[in-house]
Amino acid sequence: MEYLIGIQGPDFVLVAADNVAASSIIQMKHDYDKMFKLSEKILLLCVGEAGDTVQFAEYIQKNVQLYKMRNGYELSPSAAANFTRKNLADYLRSRTPYHVNLLLAGYDDADGPGLFYMDYLSSLAKAPFAAHGYGAFLTLSILDRDYKPDLTREEAMNILRKCVEELNKRFILNLHSFNVRLIDKDGIHDMEKLTVGAK
Amino acid sequence: PVGFLKSCNTEGGARFELHHGTTTLSFKFKHGVIVAVDSRASTGSYIATCEYNKVIEINPYLLGTMSGSAADCKYWERLLAKECRLYRLRNNHRISVAAASKLLCNMMLGYRGMGLSVGSMICGWDKEGPGIYYVDDNGNRLSGRMFSTGSGSNYAYGVLDSGYKEDMTVEEAYELGRRGIVHATHRDSYSGGVVNMYHIQEDGWIKVCKDDVSELLHHYKKGMF
């Protein structure tokens, strides 16, 4: 029911998440932000079981901040992703596993942009593009078709718009607005919210 | 508690709810926050009492509503009231609505998966202005302008969403709160009794009314015919 998407370009990562916080059939909030800022150039997008998402994401967020305070420099996106995965894996076979699906997007000054796909079974994959949720079934093929490794920001936004259009056309749930953010060497930039008029 | 609840589960997976069935709602508008609740406490299909106060007055500017298990809500919100009072004494300033709701949320998360049933809205007015936080036993904590919880919440949302205007007068807001509860209790068999309504302003909350639901409904219907 919730939707996350990330597209990595040659020097940026574009991410978007829907804005709905739902409880069974009711939309409790229409402007809910599912992105957590781990550091100046890393974003964690988190969906899954209620309560688990915020709890786990805030735990990772605070630990990443702690690393920075202790060591004087920030964790790289790859290190943060592996740290997150390790935590998911440790809790997986405990009494209280966290049922969360994540996308971690970041820009490393040394390695460039990176997008990491993680799911509740603590798998980790670095991918050029990724999506979570039922909406992923509809939009991954669009990404497969139109993605190229050297795409510009405009082209990435266009692919994102195409994905959102497809969701609005074929997905039974009404996801009418999406938070969009772009990460590059200058940090995290809030892009214009993607909203779609009533069908 | 986990073992006991498991033993109460029927084959079909329907849970044995202890005290369940409510409609509570709250919304922010230009002149503060309105909190309205019904007052029926049900045990399965038996009405335990028709005059149960589902609003906990944590302190003169913070209110908590109750839906789900009455025992759980009452206990945990009283514990929250104790924590808020301790915070005030230790830090010499009042606790914010966000912090109070976070305290309750963490209490719920401590007992995750053990069968607590709490759906609460922490409403109040602090330095940041009016605030409503929805907290439940899953660990959900959402800040918003309007929430409704309980078995009758779906019906209340319908009335609230269609009648809400940001710049309502105080009287219009009282009427909207009343209407939300009345129409929800009409359709939901687990809600009823009286409407307990509170209005939270900058200097604290006031209790607005305690009107019987059937009398209000009769009054509304009379206007129709």
CSV table of C-alpha atoms in Angstrom, one decimal:
chain,number,residue,atom,x,y,z
A,1,MET,CA,0.0,0.0,0.0
A,2,GLU,CA,3.0,2.3,0.6
A,3,TYR,CA,5.4,3.2,-2.1
A,4,LEU,CA,9.0,4.1,-2.2
A,5,ILE,CA,11.2,4.7,-5.3
A,6,GLY,CA,14.8,5.6,-5.9
A,7,ILE,CA,16.8,6.4,-9.1
A,8,GLN,CA,20.5,6.8,-9.1
A,9,GLY,CA,22.2,9.0,-11.7
A,10,PRO,CA,25.9,9.6,-12.5
A,11,ASP,CA,26.2,12.3,-9.7
A,12,PHE,CA,22.9,12.3,-7.9
A,13,VAL,CA,20.2,10.1,-6.4
A,14,LEU,CA,16.5,10.9,-6.7
A,15,VAL,CA,14.1,9.5,-4.2
A,16,ALA,CA,10.3,9.7,-3.7
A,17,ALA,CA,7.8,8.3,-1.2
A,18,ASP,CA,4.1,8.6,-0.9
A,19,ASN,CA,2.5,10.7,1.8
A,20,VAL,CA,-0.2,8.5,3.2
A,21,ALA,CA,-0.2,7.1,6.7
A,22,ALA,CA,-3.0,4.5,6.8
A,23,SER,CA,-4.6,2.4,9.4
A,24,SER,CA,-6.7,-0.4,7.8
A,25,ILE,CA,-9.0,1.3,5.4
A,26,ILE,CA,-8.6,4.8,6.7
A,27,GLN,CA,-6.0,7.4,5.6
A,28,MET,CA,-5.1,8.9,8.9
A,29,LYS,CA,-2.6,11.5,7.5
A,30,HIS,CA,-2.2,12.8,4.0
A,31,ASP,CA,1.1,14.6,4.4
A,32,TYR,CA,3.2,12.1,6.3
A,33,ASP,CA,7.0,12.2,5.6
A,34,LYS,CA,8.6,8.7,5.2
A,35,MET,CA,12.1,10.0,4.7
A,36,PHE,CA,14.6,10.1,7.6
A,37,LYS,CA,17.7,12.3,7.3
A,38,LEU,CA,20.6,10.2,8.6
A,39,SER,CA,23.2,12.8,7.9
A,40,GLU,CA,23.9,15.7,5.5
A,41,LYS,CA,24.0,13.4,2.5
A,42,ILE,CA,22.2,10.3,3.5
A,43,LEU,CA,18.4,9.6,3.5
A,44,LEU,CA,16.6,6.6,4.8
A,45,LEU,CA,13.2,5.8,3.3
A,46,CYS,CA,11.3,3.5,5.5
A,47,VAL,CA,7.9,1.7,5.1
A,48,GLY,CA,6.4,-1.4,6.8
A,49,GLU,CA,4.6,-2.2,10.0
A,50,ALA,CA,3.2,0.7,12.0
A,51,GLY,CA,5.5,1.6,14.9
A,52,ASP,CA,8.4,-0.5,13.7
A,53,THR,CA,9.2,2.0,10.9
A,54,VAL,CA,9.6,5.1,13.1
A,55,GLN,CA,11.3,3.1,15.9
A,56,PHE,CA,13.8,1.4,13.7
A,57,ALA,CA,14.5,4.5,11.5
A,58,GLU,CA,15.0,6.7,14.5
A,59,TYR,CA,17.3,4.1,16.1
A,60,ILE,CA,19.5,4.1,13.0
A,61,GLN,CA,19.4,7.8,12.7
A,62,LYS,CA,20.6,8.4,16.2
A,63,ASN,CA,23.3,5.8,15.9
A,64,VAL,CA,24.6,7.4,12.7
A,65,GLN,CA,24.7,10.8,14.5
A,66,LEU,CA,26.5,9.2,17.4
A,67,TYR,CA,29.2,7.9,15.1
A,68,LYS,CA,29.7,11.4,13.8
A,69,MET,CA,30.0,12.8,17.3
A,70,ARG,CA,32.4,10.2,18.5
A,71,ASN,CA,34.7,10.1,15.4
A,72,GLY,CA,34.4,13.6,14.0
A,73,TYR,CA,33.4,12.4,10.5
A,74,GLU,CA,30.2,11.0,9.0
A,75,LEU,CA,29.5,7.4,8.0
A,76,SER,CA,29.6,6.8,4.3
A,77,PRO,CA,26.3,5.6,2.7
A,78,SER,CA,27.7,2.2,2.1
A,79,ALA,CA,28.8,1.8,5.8
A,80,ALA,CA,25.4,3.2,7.0
A,81,ALA,CA,23.6,0.7,4.8
A,82,ASN,CA,25.6,-2.2,6.1
A,83,PHE,CA,25.1,-1.1,9.7
A,84,THR,CA,21.4,-0.9,9.1
A,85,ARG,CA,21.3,-4.4,7.5
A,86,LYS,CA,23.3,-5.8,10.4
A,87,ASN,CA,20.7,-4.4,12.9
A,88,LEU,CA,17.9,-5.8,10.8
A,89,ALA,CA,19.6,-9.2,10.7
A,90,ASP,CA,20.3,-9.2,14.4
A,91,TYR,CA,16.7,-8.6,15.3
A,92,LEU,CA,15.3,-10.9,12.6
A,93,ARG,CA,15.7,-14.1,14.7
A,94,SER,CA,14.8,-12.4,18.0
A,95,ARG,CA,11.4,-12.3,19.7
A,96,THR,CA,10.7,-8.9,18.2
A,97,PRO,CA,11.8,-8.7,14.5
A,98,TYR,CA,11.4,-5.4,12.7
A,99,HIS,CA,9.1,-5.7,9.7
A,100,VAL,CA,10.4,-2.7,7.7
A,101,ASN,CA,11.4,-2.2,4.0
A,102,LEU,CA,14.0,0.4,3.3
A,103,LEU,CA,15.8,2.4,0.7
A,104,LEU,CA,19.0,4.1,1.7
A,105,ALA,CA,20.2,6.8,-0.6
A,106,GLY,CA,23.3,8.8,-0.2
A,107,TYR,CA,26.2,10.6,-1.8
A,108,ASP,CA,29.8,9.7,-0.9
A,109,ASP,CA,32.5,12.2,-1.7
A,110,ALA,CA,34.8,9.4,-2.6
A,111,ASP,CA,32.5,6.9,-4.3
A,112,GLY,CA,29.8,9.1,-5.6
A,113,PRO,CA,26.0,8.5,-5.4
A,114,GLY,CA,24.6,5.2,-4.0
A,115,LEU,CA,21.2,3.6,-3.7
A,116,PHE,CA,20.8,0.6,-1.4
A,117,TYR,CA,17.7,-1.6,-1.3
A,118,MET,CA,17.0,-3.5,1.9
A,119,ASP,CA,14.0,-5.5,3.0
A,120,TYR,CA,12.6,-6.9,6.1
A,121,LEU,CA,14.5,-10.2,5.8
A,122,SER,CA,17.7,-8.0,5.9
A,123,SER,CA,18.8,-8.5,2.4
A,124,LEU,CA,21.0,-5.7,1.0
A,125,ALA,CA,21.6,-4.8,-2.7
A,126,LYS,CA,23.2,-1.8,-4.2
A,127,ALA,CA,21.0,-0.9,-7.2
A,128,PRO,CA,20.8,1.8,-9.9
A,129,PHE,CA,17.0,2.0,-9.3
A,130,ALA,CA,14.7,0.3,-6.8
A,131,ALA,CA,11.1,0.5,-5.5
A,132,HIS,CA,9.1,-0.9,-2.6
A,133,GLY,CA,5.4,-1.7,-2.2
A,134,TYR,CA,2.7,-2.9,-4.4
A,135,GLY,CA,3.4,0.0,-6.7
A,136,ALA,CA,6.8,-1.5,-7.4
A,137,PHE,CA,5.1,-4.2,-9.5
A,138,LEU,CA,3.7,-1.6,-11.8
A,139,THR,CA,6.7,0.7,-12.1
A,140,LEU,CA,9.8,-1.4,-12.1
A,141,SER,CA,9.3,-2.3,-15.7
A,142,ILE,CA,9.1,1.4,-16.6
A,143,LEU,CA,12.4,1.9,-14.8
A,144,ASP,CA,13.9,-1.1,-16.7
A,145,ARG,CA,12.7,0.3,-20.0
A,146,ASP,CA,13.8,4.0,-19.6
A,147,TYR,CA,16.7,4.0,-17.3
A,148,LYS,CA,20.2,4.7,-18.5
A,149,PRO,CA,23.3,5.0,-16.3
A,150,ASP,CA,24.1,8.6,-17.5
A,151,LEU,CA,20.7,10.2,-17.2
A,152,THR,CA,20.3,13.8,-16.3
A,153,ARG,CA,18.2,15.1,-13.4
A,154,GLU,CA,15.4,16.2,-15.7
A,155,GLU,CA,15.3,12.7,-17.3
A,156,ALA,CA,15.1,11.1,-13.8
A,157,MET,CA,12.3,13.4,-12.8
A,158,ASN,CA,10.5,12.5,-16.0
A,159,ILE,CA,10.8,8.8,-15.3
A,160,LEU,CA,9.5,9.5,-11.8
A,161,ARG,CA,6.5,11.4,-13.2
A,162,LYS,CA,5.8,8.5,-15.6
A,163,CYS,CA,5.8,6.1,-12.6
A,164,VAL,CA,3.4,8.2,-10.6
A,165,GLU,CA,1.1,8.5,-13.6
A,166,GLU,CA,1.1,4.8,-14.0
A,167,LEU,CA,0.2,4.3,-10.3
A,168,ASN,CA,-2.6,6.7,-10.7
A,169,LYS,CA,-3.9,4.9,-13.8
A,170,ARG,CA,-3.7,1.3,-12.6
A,171,PHE,CA,-3.2,1.1,-8.8
A,172,ILE,CA,-6.4,0.7,-6.9
A,173,LEU,CA,-5.3,2.8,-4.0
A,174,ASN,CA,-5.3,6.5,-4.2
A,175,LEU,CA,-1.8,7.8,-3.6
A,176,HIS,CA,-2.2,11.4,-4.5
A,177,SER,CA,0.9,13.0,-3.3
A,178,PHE,CA,4.6,12.2,-3.1
A,179,ASN,CA,7.6,13.7,-1.3
A,180,VAL,CA,10.5,14.0,-3.7
A,181,ARG,CA,14.1,14.7,-2.7
A,182,LEU,CA,17.4,14.8,-4.5
A,183,ILE,CA,20.8,14.1,-3.0
A,184,ASP,CA,24.0,15.3,-4.7
A,185,LYS,CA,27.5,16.6,-3.7
A,186,ASP,CA,25.8,19.7,-2.2
A,187,GLY,CA,23.5,17.7,0.1
A,188,ILE,CA,19.8,16.9,0.3
A,189,HIS,CA,17.5,19.1,-1.8
A,190,ASP,CA,13.7,19.2,-1.4
A,191,MET,CA,12.1,19.0,-4.7
A,192,GLU,CA,8.5,20.0,-5.6
A,193,LYS,CA,5.9,17.6,-4.2
A,194,LEU,CA,4.4,15.5,-6.9
A,195,THR,CA,0.7,15.7,-6.6
A,196,VAL,CA,-1.9,14.3,-8.9
A,197,GLY,CA,-5.4,15.8,-9.3
A,198,ALA,CA,-8.5,13.7,-8.5
A,199,LYS,CA,-9.0,11.0,-11.1
B,1,PRO,CA,-1.5,-11.7,29.8
B,2,VAL,CA,-0.3,-13.1,26.4
B,3,GLY,CA,-1.2,-16.7,27.4
B,4,PHE,CA,-4.6,-15.7,28.7
B,5,LEU,CA,-5.5,-13.7,25.5
B,6,LYS,CA,-4.3,-16.6,23.4
B,7,SER,CA,-6.6,-18.9,25.2
B,8,CYS,CA,-9.5,-16.6,24.5
B,9,ASN,CA,-9.0,-16.6,20.8
B,10,THR,CA,-11.6,-18.6,19.0
B,11,GLU,CA,-10.8,-20.9,16.0
B,12,GLY,CA,-11.9,-18.2,13.6
B,13,GLY,CA,-9.3,-15.9,15.0
B,14,ALA,CA,-11.8,-13.4,16.4
B,15,ARG,CA,-10.3,-11.9,19.4
B,16,PHE,CA,-12.1,-11.7,22.7
B,17,GLU,CA,-12.1,-7.9,23.3
B,18,LEU,CA,-12.4,-6.9,26.9
B,19,HIS,CA,-13.8,-3.4,26.7
B,20,HIS,CA,-14.0,-2.2,23.2
B,21,GLY,CA,-16.1,0.0,21.0
B,22,THR,CA,-15.9,3.7,21.0
B,23,THR,CA,-16.0,6.8,18.9
B,24,THR,CA,-13.6,9.5,19.8
B,25,LEU,CA,-12.6,12.5,17.7
B,26,SER,CA,-10.5,15.6,17.9
B,27,PHE,CA,-9.7,18.4,15.5
B,28,LYS,CA,-7.7,21.7,15.4
B,29,PHE,CA,-9.3,24.8,14.1
B,30,LYS,CA,-8.7,28.6,14.3
B,31,HIS,CA,-9.7,28.9,18.0
B,32,GLY,CA,-8.0,25.8,19.4
B,33,VAL,CA,-8.7,22.1,19.7
B,34,ILE,CA,-12.1,20.3,20.1
B,35,VAL,CA,-12.1,16.9,21.7
B,36,ALA,CA,-15.3,14.9,21.7
B,37,VAL,CA,-16.0,11.3,22.9
B,38,ASP,CA,-18.9,9.0,23.4
B,39,SER,CA,-19.4,7.2,26.7
B,40,ARG,CA,-20.5,3.6,26.2
B,41,ALA,CA,-18.3,0.9,27.6
B,42,SER,CA,-19.1,-2.5,26.1
B,43,THR,CA,-17.9,-6.0,27.0
B,44,GLY,CA,-18.6,-8.0,23.8
B,45,SER,CA,-22.3,-7.3,23.2
B,46,TYR,CA,-23.1,-6.3,26.7
B,47,ILE,CA,-23.1,-2.6,27.7
B,48,ALA,CA,-21.1,-2.4,30.9
B,49,THR,CA,-21.9,1.2,31.4
B,50,CYS,CA,-23.4,4.1,29.5
B,51,GLU,CA,-21.6,6.9,31.4
B,52,TYR,CA,-17.9,6.2,31.1
B,53,ASN,CA,-15.6,9.1,30.8
B,54,LYS,CA,-13.2,8.4,28.0
B,55,VAL,CA,-11.2,11.6,28.4
B,56,ILE,CA,-8.4,11.6,30.9
B,57,GLU,CA,-7.5,15.1,32.2
B,58,ILE,CA,-3.7,14.7,32.4
B,59,ASN,CA,-3.2,18.3,33.5
B,60,PRO,CA,-5.0,21.7,32.9
B,61,TYR,CA,-3.7,22.0,29.3
B,62,LEU,CA,-3.3,18.3,28.3
B,63,LEU,CA,-6.0,15.8,27.6
B,64,GLY,CA,-5.9,12.1,26.6
B,65,THR,CA,-8.7,10.2,24.9
B,66,MET,CA,-9.3,6.4,25.3
B,67,SER,CA,-10.3,3.8,22.8
B,68,GLY,CA,-9.6,0.1,22.7
B,69,SER,CA,-9.3,-1.7,26.1
B,70,ALA,CA,-10.6,0.6,28.8
B,71,ALA,CA,-8.3,-1.0,31.4
B,72,ASP,CA,-5.2,-0.5,29.3
B,73,CYS,CA,-6.0,3.1,28.3
B,74,LYS,CA,-6.9,4.1,31.9
B,75,TYR,CA,-3.8,2.6,33.4
B,76,TRP,CA,-1.2,3.8,30.8
B,77,GLU,CA,-2.7,7.3,30.6
B,78,ARG,CA,-2.6,7.6,34.4
B,79,LEU,CA,1.0,6.5,34.2
B,80,LEU,CA,1.6,9.2,31.5
B,81,ALA,CA,0.0,11.8,33.8
B,82,LYS,CA,2.4,10.8,36.5
B,83,GLU,CA,5.4,11.1,34.2
B,84,CYS,CA,4.2,14.5,32.9
B,85,ARG,CA,3.9,15.8,36.5
B,86,LEU,CA,7.4,14.5,37.3
B,87,TYR,CA,8.7,16.2,34.2
B,88,ARG,CA,7.2,19.5,35.3
B,89,LEU,CA,8.7,19.2,38.8
B,90,ARG,CA,12.1,18.2,37.5
B,91,ASN,CA,12.5,20.6,34.6
B,92,ASN,CA,10.4,23.6,35.9
B,93,HIS,CA,8.5,23.9,32.7
B,94,ARG,CA,5.5,22.1,31.3
B,95,ILE,CA,6.0,19.1,29.1
B,96,SER,CA,5.2,19.6,25.4
B,97,VAL,CA,2.4,17.7,23.7
B,98,ALA,CA,5.0,16.0,21.4
B,99,ALA,CA,7.1,14.8,24.3
B,100,ALA,CA,4.1,13.6,26.2
B,101,SER,CA,2.9,11.6,23.2
B,102,LYS,CA,6.4,10.2,22.7
B,103,LEU,CA,6.5,9.0,26.3
B,104,LEU,CA,3.2,7.1,25.8
B,105,CYS,CA,4.4,5.8,22.4
B,106,ASN,CA,7.5,4.4,24.0
B,107,MET,CA,5.5,2.7,26.8
B,108,MET,CA,3.4,1.0,24.1
B,109,LEU,CA,6.5,-0.1,22.2
B,110,GLY,CA,7.9,-1.6,25.4
B,111,TYR,CA,4.9,-4.0,25.3
B,112,ARG,CA,4.9,-4.6,21.6
B,113,GLY,CA,3.2,-7.9,20.6
B,114,MET,CA,1.9,-8.6,24.1
B,115,GLY,CA,-1.7,-7.8,23.5
B,116,LEU,CA,-2.2,-4.2,24.6
B,117,SER,CA,-5.1,-2.4,23.0
B,118,VAL,CA,-4.8,1.3,23.1
B,119,GLY,CA,-5.9,4.0,20.6
B,120,SER,CA,-5.4,7.4,22.1
B,121,MET,CA,-5.2,11.0,21.1
B,122,ILE,CA,-3.0,13.3,23.2
B,123,CYS,CA,-4.3,16.8,22.7
B,124,GLY,CA,-3.1,20.0,24.2
B,125,TRP,CA,-1.7,23.5,23.8
B,126,ASP,CA,2.0,24.1,24.4
B,127,LYS,CA,4.7,26.6,23.2
B,128,GLU,CA,4.3,25.4,19.6
B,129,GLY,CA,0.6,26.0,19.7
B,130,PRO,CA,-2.3,23.5,19.6
B,131,GLY,CA,-1.3,19.9,19.1
B,132,ILE,CA,-3.0,16.6,18.5
B,133,TYR,CA,-1.0,13.3,18.5
B,134,TYR,CA,-2.6,9.9,17.7
B,135,VAL,CA,-0.8,7.1,19.6
B,136,ASP,CA,-1.7,3.4,19.5
B,137,ASP,CA,-0.6,0.1,20.8
B,138,ASN,CA,1.3,-0.7,17.5
B,139,GLY,CA,3.6,2.2,18.3
B,140,ASN,CA,2.0,4.5,15.7
B,141,ARG,CA,2.5,8.1,16.6
B,142,LEU,CA,1.1,10.7,14.2
B,143,SER,CA,0.7,14.4,14.5
B,144,GLY,CA,-2.2,15.9,12.6
B,145,ARG,CA,-5.1,18.3,12.4
B,146,MET,CA,-7.9,15.8,12.7
B,147,PHE,CA,-8.2,12.3,14.0
B,148,SER,CA,-11.0,9.9,14.9
B,149,THR,CA,-10.5,6.5,16.6
B,150,GLY,CA,-12.6,3.5,17.7
B,151,SER,CA,-15.1,1.3,16.0
B,152,GLY,CA,-17.3,4.3,15.1
B,153,SER,CA,-14.4,6.4,13.7
B,154,ASN,CA,-15.2,5.7,10.1
B,155,TYR,CA,-18.6,7.2,10.4
B,156,ALA,CA,-17.2,10.2,12.4
B,157,TYR,CA,-14.6,10.9,9.6
B,158,GLY,CA,-17.4,11.2,7.1
B,159,VAL,CA,-19.3,13.8,9.0
B,160,LEU,CA,-16.1,15.7,10.1
B,161,ASP,CA,-14.5,15.8,6.7
B,162,SER,CA,-17.6,17.1,4.9
B,163,GLY,CA,-18.3,19.7,7.6
B,164,TYR,CA,-14.9,21.0,8.5
B,165,LYS,CA,-13.8,24.5,7.7
B,166,GLU,CA,-10.5,26.0,9.1
B,167,ASP,CA,-12.2,29.3,10.0
B,168,MET,CA,-15.2,27.9,11.9
B,169,THR,CA,-16.6,29.9,14.8
B,170,VAL,CA,-16.4,28.3,18.2
B,171,GLU,CA,-20.1,27.4,18.1
B,172,GLU,CA,-19.8,25.8,14.7
B,173,ALA,CA,-16.9,23.7,15.9
B,174,TYR,CA,-18.9,22.6,19.0
B,175,GLU,CA,-21.8,21.6,16.6
B,176,LEU,CA,-19.4,19.7,14.3
B,177,GLY,CA,-17.9,17.8,17.3
B,178,ARG,CA,-21.4,16.9,18.5
B,179,ARG,CA,-22.6,15.9,15.1
B,180,GLY,CA,-19.5,13.6,14.5
B,181,ILE,CA,-20.2,11.6,17.7
B,182,VAL,CA,-24.0,11.5,17.3
B,183,HIS,CA,-23.9,10.2,13.8
B,184,ALA,CA,-21.2,7.7,14.6
B,185,THR,CA,-23.2,6.4,17.6
B,186,HIS,CA,-26.3,6.1,15.5
B,187,ARG,CA,-24.6,3.7,13.1
B,188,ASP,CA,-22.1,2.0,15.4
B,189,SER,CA,-23.7,-0.3,17.9
B,190,TYR,CA,-20.7,-0.2,20.2
B,191,SER,CA,-20.9,3.6,20.7
B,192,GLY,CA,-23.5,5.6,22.5
B,193,GLY,CA,-24.4,7.3,25.8
B,194,VAL,CA,-23.5,10.9,26.0
B,195,VAL,CA,-21.2,13.3,24.1
B,196,ASN,CA,-18.4,14.5,26.4
B,197,MET,CA,-16.8,17.5,24.7
B,198,TYR,CA,-13.8,19.6,25.7
B,199,HIS,CA,-12.4,22.7,24.1
B,200,ILE,CA,-8.6,23.3,24.5
B,201,GLN,CA,-7.5,27.0,24.3
B,202,GLU,CA,-4.3,28.7,25.0
B,203,ASP,CA,-4.8,28.9,28.7
B,204,GLY,CA,-6.1,25.3,29.1
B,205,TRP,CA,-9.1,23.2,28.5
B,206,ILE,CA,-12.8,23.8,29.4
B,207,LYS,CA,-15.5,21.2,29.5
B,208,VAL,CA,-18.1,22.2,27.0
B,209,CYS,CA,-21.0,19.8,27.4
B,210,LYS,CA,-22.2,16.4,28.2
B,211,ASP,CA,-25.3,15.9,26.0
B,212,ASP,CA,-27.2,12.7,25.6
B,213,VAL,CA,-26.8,11.2,22.2
B,214,SER,CA,-30.4,10.1,21.6
B,215,GLU,CA,-31.8,13.4,22.6
B,216,LEU,CA,-29.4,15.2,20.2
B,217,LEU,CA,-30.4,12.8,17.4
B,218,HIS,CA,-34.0,13.3,18.0
B,219,HIS,CA,-33.4,17.1,17.9
B,220,TYR,CA,-31.6,16.8,14.6
B,221,LYS,CA,-34.2,14.6,13.0
B,222,LYS,CA,-37.0,16.9,14.2
B,223,GLY,CA,-35.4,19.6,12.1
B,224,MET,CA,-35.7,17.3,9.1
B,225,PHE,CA,-39.4,16.6,9.1
